[in-house]
XYZ file of C-alpha atoms in Angstrom:
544
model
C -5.248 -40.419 -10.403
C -6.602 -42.564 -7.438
C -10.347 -42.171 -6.342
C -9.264 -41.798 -2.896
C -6.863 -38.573 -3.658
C -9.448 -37.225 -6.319
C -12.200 -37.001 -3.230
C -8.959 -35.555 -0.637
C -8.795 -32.833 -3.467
C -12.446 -32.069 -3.734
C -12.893 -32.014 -0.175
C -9.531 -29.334 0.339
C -11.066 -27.380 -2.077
C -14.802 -27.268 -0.963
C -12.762 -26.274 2.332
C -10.603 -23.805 1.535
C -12.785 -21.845 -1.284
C -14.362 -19.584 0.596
C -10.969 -18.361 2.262
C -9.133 -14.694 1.775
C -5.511 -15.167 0.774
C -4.740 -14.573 4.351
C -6.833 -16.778 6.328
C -4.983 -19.792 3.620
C -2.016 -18.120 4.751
C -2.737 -18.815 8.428
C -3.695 -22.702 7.221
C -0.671 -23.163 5.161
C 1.696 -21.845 8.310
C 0.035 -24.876 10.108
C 1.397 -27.241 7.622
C 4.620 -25.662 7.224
C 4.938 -25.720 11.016
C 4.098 -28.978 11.103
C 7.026 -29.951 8.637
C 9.570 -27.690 10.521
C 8.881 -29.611 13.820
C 9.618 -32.782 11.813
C 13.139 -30.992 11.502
C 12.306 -32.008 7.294
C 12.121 -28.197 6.500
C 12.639 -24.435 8.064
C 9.222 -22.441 8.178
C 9.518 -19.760 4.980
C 6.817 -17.491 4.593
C 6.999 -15.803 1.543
C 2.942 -14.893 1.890
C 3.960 -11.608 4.392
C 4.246 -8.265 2.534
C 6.368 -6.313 5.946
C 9.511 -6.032 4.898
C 12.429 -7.512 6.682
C 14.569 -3.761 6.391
C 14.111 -0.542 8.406
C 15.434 2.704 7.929
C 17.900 3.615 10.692
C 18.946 7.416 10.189
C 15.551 8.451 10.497
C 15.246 6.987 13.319
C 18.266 7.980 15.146
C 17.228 11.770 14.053
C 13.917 10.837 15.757
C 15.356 9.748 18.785
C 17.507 12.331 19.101
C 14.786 15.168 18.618
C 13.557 13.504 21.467
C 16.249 13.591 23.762
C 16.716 17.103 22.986
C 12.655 17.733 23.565
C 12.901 16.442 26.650
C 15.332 18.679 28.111
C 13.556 21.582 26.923
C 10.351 20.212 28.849
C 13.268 19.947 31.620
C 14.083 24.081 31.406
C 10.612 25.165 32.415
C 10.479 22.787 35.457
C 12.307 20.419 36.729
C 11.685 18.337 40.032
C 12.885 14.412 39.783
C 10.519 12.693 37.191
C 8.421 15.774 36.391
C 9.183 18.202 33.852
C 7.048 20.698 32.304
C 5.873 21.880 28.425
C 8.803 23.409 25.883
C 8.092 26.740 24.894
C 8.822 28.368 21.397
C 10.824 31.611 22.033
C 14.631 31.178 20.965
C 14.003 27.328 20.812
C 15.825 27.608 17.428
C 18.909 28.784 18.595
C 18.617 26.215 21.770
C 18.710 23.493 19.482
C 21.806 25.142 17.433
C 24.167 24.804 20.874
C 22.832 21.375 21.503
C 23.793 20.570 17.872
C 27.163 21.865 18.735
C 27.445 20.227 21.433
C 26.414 17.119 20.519
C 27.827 16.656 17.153
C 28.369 12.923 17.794
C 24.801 11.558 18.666
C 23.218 9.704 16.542
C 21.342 10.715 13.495
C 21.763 14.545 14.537
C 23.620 15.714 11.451
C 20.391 14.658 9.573
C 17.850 16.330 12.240
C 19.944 19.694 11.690
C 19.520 19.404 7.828
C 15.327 18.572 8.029
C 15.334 22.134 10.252
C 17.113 23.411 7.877
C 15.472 22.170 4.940
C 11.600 23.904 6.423
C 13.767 27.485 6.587
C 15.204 27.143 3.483
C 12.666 25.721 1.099
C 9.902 26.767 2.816
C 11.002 30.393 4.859
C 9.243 28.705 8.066
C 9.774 30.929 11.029
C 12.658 29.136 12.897
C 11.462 28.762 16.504
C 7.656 27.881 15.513
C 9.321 25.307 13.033
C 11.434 23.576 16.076
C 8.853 24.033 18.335
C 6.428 22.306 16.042
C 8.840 19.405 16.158
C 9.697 19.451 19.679
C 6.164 19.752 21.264
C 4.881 17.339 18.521
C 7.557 14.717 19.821
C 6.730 15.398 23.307
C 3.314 14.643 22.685
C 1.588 17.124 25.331
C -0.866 18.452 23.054
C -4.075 17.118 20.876
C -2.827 17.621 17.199
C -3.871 21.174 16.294
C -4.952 21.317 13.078
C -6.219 18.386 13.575
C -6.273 17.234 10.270
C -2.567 17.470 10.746
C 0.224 19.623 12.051
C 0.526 23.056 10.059
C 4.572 22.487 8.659
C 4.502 18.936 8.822
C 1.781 18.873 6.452
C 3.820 20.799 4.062
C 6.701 18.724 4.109
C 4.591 15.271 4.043
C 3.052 16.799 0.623
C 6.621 17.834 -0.445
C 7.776 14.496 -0.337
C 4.334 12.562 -1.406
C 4.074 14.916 -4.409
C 8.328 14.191 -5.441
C 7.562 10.439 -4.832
C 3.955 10.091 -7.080
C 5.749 12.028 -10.293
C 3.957 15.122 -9.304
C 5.491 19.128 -9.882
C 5.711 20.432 -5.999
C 5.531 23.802 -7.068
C 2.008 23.790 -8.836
C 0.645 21.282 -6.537
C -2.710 22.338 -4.261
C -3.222 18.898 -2.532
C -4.147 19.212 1.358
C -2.957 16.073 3.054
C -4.821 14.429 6.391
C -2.189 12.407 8.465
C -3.507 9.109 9.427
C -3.426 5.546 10.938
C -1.544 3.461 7.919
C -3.174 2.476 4.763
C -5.790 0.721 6.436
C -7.259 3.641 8.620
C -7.292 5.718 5.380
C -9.204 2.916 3.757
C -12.191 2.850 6.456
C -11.900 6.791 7.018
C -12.771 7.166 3.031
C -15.615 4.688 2.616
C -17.345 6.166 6.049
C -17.021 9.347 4.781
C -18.193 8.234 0.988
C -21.002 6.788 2.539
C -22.374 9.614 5.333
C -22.172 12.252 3.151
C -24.499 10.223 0.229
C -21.754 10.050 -2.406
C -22.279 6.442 -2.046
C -25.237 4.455 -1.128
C -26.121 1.022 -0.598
C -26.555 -0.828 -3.827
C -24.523 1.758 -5.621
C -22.282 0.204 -9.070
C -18.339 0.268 -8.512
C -15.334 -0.545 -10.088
C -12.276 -2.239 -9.107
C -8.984 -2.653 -10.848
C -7.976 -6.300 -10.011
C -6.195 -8.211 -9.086
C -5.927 -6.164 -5.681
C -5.406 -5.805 -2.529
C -8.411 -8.074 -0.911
C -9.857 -5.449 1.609
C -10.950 -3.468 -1.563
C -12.756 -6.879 -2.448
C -14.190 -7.447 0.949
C -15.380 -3.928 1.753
C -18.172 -3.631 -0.722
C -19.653 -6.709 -0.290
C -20.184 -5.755 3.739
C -23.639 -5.123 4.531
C -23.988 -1.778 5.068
C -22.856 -1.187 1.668
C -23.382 -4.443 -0.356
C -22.357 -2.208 -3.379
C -23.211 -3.429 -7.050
C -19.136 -4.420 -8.423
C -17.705 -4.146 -11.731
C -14.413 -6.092 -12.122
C -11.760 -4.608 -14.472
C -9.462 -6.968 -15.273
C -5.124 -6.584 -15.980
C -5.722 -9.133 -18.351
C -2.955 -8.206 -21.083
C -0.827 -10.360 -22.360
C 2.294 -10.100 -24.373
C 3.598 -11.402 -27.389
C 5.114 -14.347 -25.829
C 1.877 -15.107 -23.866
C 2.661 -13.950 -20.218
C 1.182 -11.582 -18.407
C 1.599 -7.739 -18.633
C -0.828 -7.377 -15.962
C -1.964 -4.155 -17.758
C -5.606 -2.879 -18.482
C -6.109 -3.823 -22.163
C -8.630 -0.600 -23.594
C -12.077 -2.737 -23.862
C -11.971 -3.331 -19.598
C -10.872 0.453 -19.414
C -13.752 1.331 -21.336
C -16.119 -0.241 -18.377
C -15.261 3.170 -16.642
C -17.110 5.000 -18.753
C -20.514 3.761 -17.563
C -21.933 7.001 -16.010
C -23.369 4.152 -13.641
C -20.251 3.590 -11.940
C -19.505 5.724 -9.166
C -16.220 5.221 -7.782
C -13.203 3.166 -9.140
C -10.650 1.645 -6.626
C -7.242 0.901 -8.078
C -3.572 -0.156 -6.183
C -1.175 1.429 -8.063
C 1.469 -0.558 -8.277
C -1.173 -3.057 -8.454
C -0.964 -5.973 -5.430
C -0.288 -8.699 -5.981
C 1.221 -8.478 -9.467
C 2.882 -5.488 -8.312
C 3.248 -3.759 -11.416
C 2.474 0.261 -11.916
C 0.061 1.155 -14.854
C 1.940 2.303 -17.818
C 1.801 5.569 -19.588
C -0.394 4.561 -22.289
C -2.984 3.180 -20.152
C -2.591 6.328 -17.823
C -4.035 8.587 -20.465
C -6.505 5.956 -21.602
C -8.372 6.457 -18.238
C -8.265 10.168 -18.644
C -9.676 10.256 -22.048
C -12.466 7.691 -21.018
C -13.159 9.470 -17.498
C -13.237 13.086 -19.064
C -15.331 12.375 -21.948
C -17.653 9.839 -20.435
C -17.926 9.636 -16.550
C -16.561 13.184 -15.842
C -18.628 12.707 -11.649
C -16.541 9.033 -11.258
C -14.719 9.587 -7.860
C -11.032 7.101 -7.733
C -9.203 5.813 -4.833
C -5.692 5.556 -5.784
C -3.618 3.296 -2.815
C -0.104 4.521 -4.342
C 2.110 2.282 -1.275
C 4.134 0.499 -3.625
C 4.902 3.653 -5.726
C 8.521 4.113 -4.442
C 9.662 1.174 -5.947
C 8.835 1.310 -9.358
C 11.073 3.221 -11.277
C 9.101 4.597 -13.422
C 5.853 5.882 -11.566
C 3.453 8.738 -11.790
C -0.016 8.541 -10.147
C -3.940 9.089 -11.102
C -3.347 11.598 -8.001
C -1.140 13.917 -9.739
C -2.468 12.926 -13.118
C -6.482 13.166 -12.595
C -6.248 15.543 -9.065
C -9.743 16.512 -9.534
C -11.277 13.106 -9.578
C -8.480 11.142 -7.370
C -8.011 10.404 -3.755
C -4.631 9.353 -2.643
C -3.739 6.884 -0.035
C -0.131 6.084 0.756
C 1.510 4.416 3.586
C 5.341 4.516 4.716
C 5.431 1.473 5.851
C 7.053 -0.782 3.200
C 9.297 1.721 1.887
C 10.617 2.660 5.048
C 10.142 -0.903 7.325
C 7.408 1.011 9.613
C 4.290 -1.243 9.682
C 3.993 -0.323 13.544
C 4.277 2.805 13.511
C 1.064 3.179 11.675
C 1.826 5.843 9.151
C -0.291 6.856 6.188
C -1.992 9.858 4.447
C -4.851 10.913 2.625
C -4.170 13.587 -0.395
C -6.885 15.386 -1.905
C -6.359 18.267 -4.333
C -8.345 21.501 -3.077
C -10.164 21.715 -6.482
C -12.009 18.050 -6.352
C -15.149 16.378 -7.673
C -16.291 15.094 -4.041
C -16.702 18.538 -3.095
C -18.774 19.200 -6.224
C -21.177 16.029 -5.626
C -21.690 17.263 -2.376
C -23.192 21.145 -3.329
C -24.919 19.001 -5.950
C -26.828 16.796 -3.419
C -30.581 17.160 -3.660
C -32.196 19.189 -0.806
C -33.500 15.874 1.194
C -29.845 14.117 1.215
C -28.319 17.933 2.212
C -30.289 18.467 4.946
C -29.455 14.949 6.338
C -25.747 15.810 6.007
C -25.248 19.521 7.129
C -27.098 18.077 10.836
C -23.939 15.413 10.971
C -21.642 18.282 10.837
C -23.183 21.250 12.345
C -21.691 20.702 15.807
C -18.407 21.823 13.857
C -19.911 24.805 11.627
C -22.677 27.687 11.568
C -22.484 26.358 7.578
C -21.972 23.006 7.581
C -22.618 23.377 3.770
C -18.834 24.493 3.180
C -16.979 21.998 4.937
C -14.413 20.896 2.274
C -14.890 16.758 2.326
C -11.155 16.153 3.875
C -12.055 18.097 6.769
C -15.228 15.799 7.255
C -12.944 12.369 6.516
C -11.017 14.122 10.001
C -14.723 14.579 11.777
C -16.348 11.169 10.675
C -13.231 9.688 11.952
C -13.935 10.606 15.203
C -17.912 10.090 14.757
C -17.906 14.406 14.493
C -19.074 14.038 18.254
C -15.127 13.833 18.863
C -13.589 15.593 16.075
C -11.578 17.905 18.646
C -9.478 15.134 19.391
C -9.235 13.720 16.155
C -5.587 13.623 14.173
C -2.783 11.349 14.534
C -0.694 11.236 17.164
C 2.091 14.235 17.092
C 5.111 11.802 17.751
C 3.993 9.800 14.646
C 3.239 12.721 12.793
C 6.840 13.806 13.314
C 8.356 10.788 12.446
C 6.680 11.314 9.103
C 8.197 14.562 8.613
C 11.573 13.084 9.526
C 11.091 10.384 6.808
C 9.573 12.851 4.417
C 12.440 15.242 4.471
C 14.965 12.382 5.193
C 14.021 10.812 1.353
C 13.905 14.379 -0.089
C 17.493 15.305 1.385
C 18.920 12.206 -0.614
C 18.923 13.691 -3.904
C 21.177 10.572 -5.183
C 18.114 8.225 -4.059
C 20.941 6.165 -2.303
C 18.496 4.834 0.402
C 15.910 4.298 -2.850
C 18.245 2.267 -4.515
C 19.211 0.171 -1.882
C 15.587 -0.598 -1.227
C 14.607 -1.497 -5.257
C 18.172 -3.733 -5.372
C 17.155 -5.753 -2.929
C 13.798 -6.708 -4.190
C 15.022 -7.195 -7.952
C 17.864 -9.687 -6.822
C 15.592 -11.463 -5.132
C 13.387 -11.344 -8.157
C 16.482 -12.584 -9.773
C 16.829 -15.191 -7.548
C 14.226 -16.651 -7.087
C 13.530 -16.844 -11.268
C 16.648 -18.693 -11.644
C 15.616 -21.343 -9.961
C 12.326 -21.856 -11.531
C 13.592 -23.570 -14.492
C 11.988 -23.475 -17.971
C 10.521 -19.965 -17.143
C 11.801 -17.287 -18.976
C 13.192 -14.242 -16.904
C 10.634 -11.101 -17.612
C 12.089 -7.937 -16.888
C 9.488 -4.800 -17.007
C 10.388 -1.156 -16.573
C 6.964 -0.817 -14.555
C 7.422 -3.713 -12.025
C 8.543 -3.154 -8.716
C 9.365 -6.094 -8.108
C 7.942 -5.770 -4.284
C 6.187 -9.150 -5.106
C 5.464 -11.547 -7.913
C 3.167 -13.016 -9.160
C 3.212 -16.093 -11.097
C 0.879 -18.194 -13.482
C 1.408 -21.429 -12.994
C -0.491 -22.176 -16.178
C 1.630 -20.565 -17.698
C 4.632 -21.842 -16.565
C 3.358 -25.185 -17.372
C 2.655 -24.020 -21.084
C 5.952 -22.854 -21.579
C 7.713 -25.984 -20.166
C 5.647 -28.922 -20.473
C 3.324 -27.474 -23.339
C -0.746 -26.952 -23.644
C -1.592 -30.758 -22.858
C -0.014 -30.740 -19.762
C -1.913 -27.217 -18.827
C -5.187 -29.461 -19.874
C -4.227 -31.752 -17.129
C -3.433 -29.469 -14.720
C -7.294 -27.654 -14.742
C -8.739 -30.839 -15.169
C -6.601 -33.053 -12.189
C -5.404 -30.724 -10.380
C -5.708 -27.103 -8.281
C -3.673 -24.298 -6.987
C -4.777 -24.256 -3.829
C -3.571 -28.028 -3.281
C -0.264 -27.209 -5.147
C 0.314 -24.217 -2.268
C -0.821 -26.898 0.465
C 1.487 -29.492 -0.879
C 4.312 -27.176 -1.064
C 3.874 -26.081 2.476
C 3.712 -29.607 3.565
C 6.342 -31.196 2.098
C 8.891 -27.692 2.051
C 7.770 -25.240 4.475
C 6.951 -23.163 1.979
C 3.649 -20.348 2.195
C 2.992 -18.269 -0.307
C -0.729 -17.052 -1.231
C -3.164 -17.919 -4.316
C -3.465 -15.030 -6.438
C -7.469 -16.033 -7.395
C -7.816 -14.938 -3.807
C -7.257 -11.096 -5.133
C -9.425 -11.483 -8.219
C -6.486 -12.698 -10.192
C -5.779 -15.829 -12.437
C -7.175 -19.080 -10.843
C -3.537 -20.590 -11.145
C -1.794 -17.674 -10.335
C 0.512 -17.847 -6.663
C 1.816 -14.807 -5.011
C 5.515 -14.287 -3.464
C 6.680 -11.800 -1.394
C 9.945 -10.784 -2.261
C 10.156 -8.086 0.835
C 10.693 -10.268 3.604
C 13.011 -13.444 3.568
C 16.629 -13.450 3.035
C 18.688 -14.164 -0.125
C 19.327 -17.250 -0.088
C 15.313 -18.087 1.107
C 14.286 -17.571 -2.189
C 16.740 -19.639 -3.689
C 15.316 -22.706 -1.242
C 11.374 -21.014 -2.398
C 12.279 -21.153 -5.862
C 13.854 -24.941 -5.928
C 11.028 -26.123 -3.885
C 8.332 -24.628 -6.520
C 10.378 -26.168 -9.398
C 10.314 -29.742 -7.823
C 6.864 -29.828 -6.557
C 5.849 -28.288 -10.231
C 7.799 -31.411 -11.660
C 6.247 -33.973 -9.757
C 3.495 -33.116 -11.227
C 4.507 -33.457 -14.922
C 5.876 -36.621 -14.090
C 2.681 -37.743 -12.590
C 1.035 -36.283 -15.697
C 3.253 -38.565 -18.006
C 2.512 -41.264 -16.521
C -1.235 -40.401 -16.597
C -0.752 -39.981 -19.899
C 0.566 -43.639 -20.888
């Protein structure tokens, strides 16, 4: 190796190192850019995690509620542009005739069967049902509750129970309707944090590789939280990765030190659910050890696993849940997530156990709200703290989202043949099986807890398995992953992200298999192959 491209590397490197996965991202696009203006390559950017599919019925439903909602607002007044609120009596049976009548719009067979579906399952008085739906589409109103809409709520946990491997009909979650994954993210920690269930210097744990933000969040200032890494560092018998939790890092949960775990689940990047065995592991270790440890559970990738079951519905008293629609169902704008917390939970319990000093300081943030602040359940104070409490009377999601929740929510539960499910997982594993068929000398690995949303690959041990352990030698020692993923942006268009980036293997790239065509990840998967053999054949001839 030349002097001159030994000091290029060092230099990318010292660059680059201090990077998340997604500001690379944004310096690899400028290469690949670069080499699609050269007309040598198209841009692919396999680093994105939004998938490139959207749900349609749902949407036509939603669309149609709304043209229906507005002429309701149109009954009460009606003068050129201005119209006036929908009111409840006999709304039902309004919406009955304009089903009639309207038998071909779009998506309306499927809006009559989700109003159907709250009397039915649930006995919901008919017009406060519609109206619920109608005046929540409108929008004319603050959300009241506003933790979230009364029969919206129950269908959201209907279908967020179904989807996490839970039993609906012994489940006691309440469920706070919120801005995406993201918003649920900052609404927990705020609320962890003002009601002293975490303070600065405090000892987590997360479950890595994942999702970055859970890396970032701790080390911010105003919590700069002591962090305990527990690693998927399993591997099989052939010597890949399982990316499951062998028992000695599960164990680490058991320090009574450790005060909160964070886990993705399926994790992100690997994108692989935690099996059974591991499941009950954490159980065992949490109940007999660290009975007070309070887990974050982000559950987004749940829906395509096909075998899944959460900490939410397996640990309810300890777990929070987070879960956003918008990869199953193509919704990233629309901002769509939850919070699930079972009404028996441990936060609760932490915070009648505060010490007198700590509980005085907390029942002042929240007395505008109460007489006895005391009894505020903690979900109800992730809704205030949202809103700084000062505000917490306009806090909630917006009603149109909220309703194009329940729409998907009821929408999934309707299809009791999981069509729309297995359209969603088929397209992700044949891209899977794509893309592996053109990365030669690695061995397809198919894994019933994989989703298959992304993969994640070890380049290490790629090399091991083609080229053998001399030529993974020469890989750590000459060479980096970071300039492999500039290289193959450079010279093929190609972005994907490093997987060290997420507290994963320092070899270890990231593809997203959500968002590209086909036939993309046949070009991804060549280009990884070729760039992966220049660089044996550049070893061999180091080597002589």
């Amino acid at each position: 190796m030349s002097t001159i491209r030994e000091i290029k590397r060092k230099k990318l490197i010292e660059e680059v190192k201090s990077l998340s996965p997604f500001e690379l991202k944004d310096k690899l696009i400028e290469l690949a850019l670069k080499s699609e203006r050269k007309g040598t390559n198209v841009l692919l950017n396999a680093g994105r995690g939004n998938p490139n599919w959207t749900a349609a019925t749902p949407r036509q439903a939603f669309f149609t509620l709304g043209q229906f909602a507005v002429e309701e607002t149109q009954r009460t007044w009606c003068d050129g542009d201005l119209a006036g609120m929908p009111h409840n009596t006999g709304i039902y049976n309004r919406f009955k005739l304009y089903y009639d009548k309207h038998k071909d719009a779009p998506g309306i067979e499927l809006l009559n069967n989700i109003i159907e579906y709250g009397i039915d399952i649930h006995n919901f008085d008919k017009d406060n049902w519609v109206f619920e739906l109608v005046d929540g589409i409108i929008g004319d109103n603050y959300p009241l509750p506003d933790r979230m809409l009364t029969h919206i709520e129950i269908v959201v946990r209907d279908y967020l129970i179904n989807e996490m491997g839970g039993s609906p009909n012994s489940d006691k979650h309440q469920i706070f309707a919120v801005e995406g994954g993201t918003a649920a993210m900052c609404y927990i920690f705020d609320s962890l944090e003002a009601n002293r269930l975490l303070c600065p210097g405090d000892k987590i744990a997360l479950l890595v590789p994942i999702f970055t933000p859970y890396l970032d969040i701790p080390e911010l200032p105003r919590y700069n939280f002591e962090v305990v890494n527990i690693y998927a560092s399993e591997f099989n018998e052939e010597g890949r990765h399982t990316w499951q939790y062998p028992k000695e890092e599960l164990d680490k949960l058991g320090d009574k030190d450790i005060k909160l775990a964070c886990i993705v689940n399926p994790s992100n990047p690997p994108s692989v659910a935690i099996n059974e065995e591991s499941m009950e592991y954490i159980k065992k270790i949490v109940e007999k050890n660290n009975p007070n440890l309070m887990i974050v559970t982000d559950d987004v990738y749940g829906t395509f696993c096909d075998k899944f079951k959460s900490l939410m519905v397996t640990m309810p008293y300890n777990t929070i849940g987070v879960y956003s629609y918008s990869k199953y169902f193509g919704v990233t704008g629309w901002r769509l997530g939850v919070i699930a917390l079972a009404e028996d939970n441990v936060f609760d319990k932490l915070i009648a156990e505060l010490n007198e000093e700590d509980k005085d300081i907390v029942d002042e943030r929240y007395s505008t709200m109460s007489t006895e602040p005391e009894k505020i359940p903690f979900i109800d104070r992730m809704v205030a703290d949202s809103r700084q409490v000062a505000l917490n009377h306009t806090a909630g999601l917006s009603t149109p989202q909220q309703v194009q929740m329940a729409i998907f929510s009821i929408f999934s539960l309707l299809d009791k043949e999981d069509k729309y499910k297995e359209q969603t997982k088929n397209i992700c594993k044949r891209r899977k099986e794509l893309l592996d068929e053109n990365l030669i000398g690695l061995p397809m690995k198919n894994d019933i807890y994989s989703t298959n949303y992304y993969n994640k690959y070890d380049l290490l041990v790629w090399a091991k398995f083609k080229y053998g352990e001399e030529f993974v030698e020469y890989l750590k020692r000459e060479r980096s992953a970071i300039e492999f993923l500039f290289e193959l942006a450079e010279k093929y268009g190609i972005v994907l992200l490093n997987g060290d980036g997420f507290k994963g293997p320092t070899w270890s790239i990231r593809v997203s298999l959500a968002n590209l065509t086909d036939d993309q990840y046949i070009t991804i998967g060549k280009g990884i192959n070729e760039l992966f053999d220049e660089y044996a054949k550049e070893w061999k001839e180091f080597r002589w």
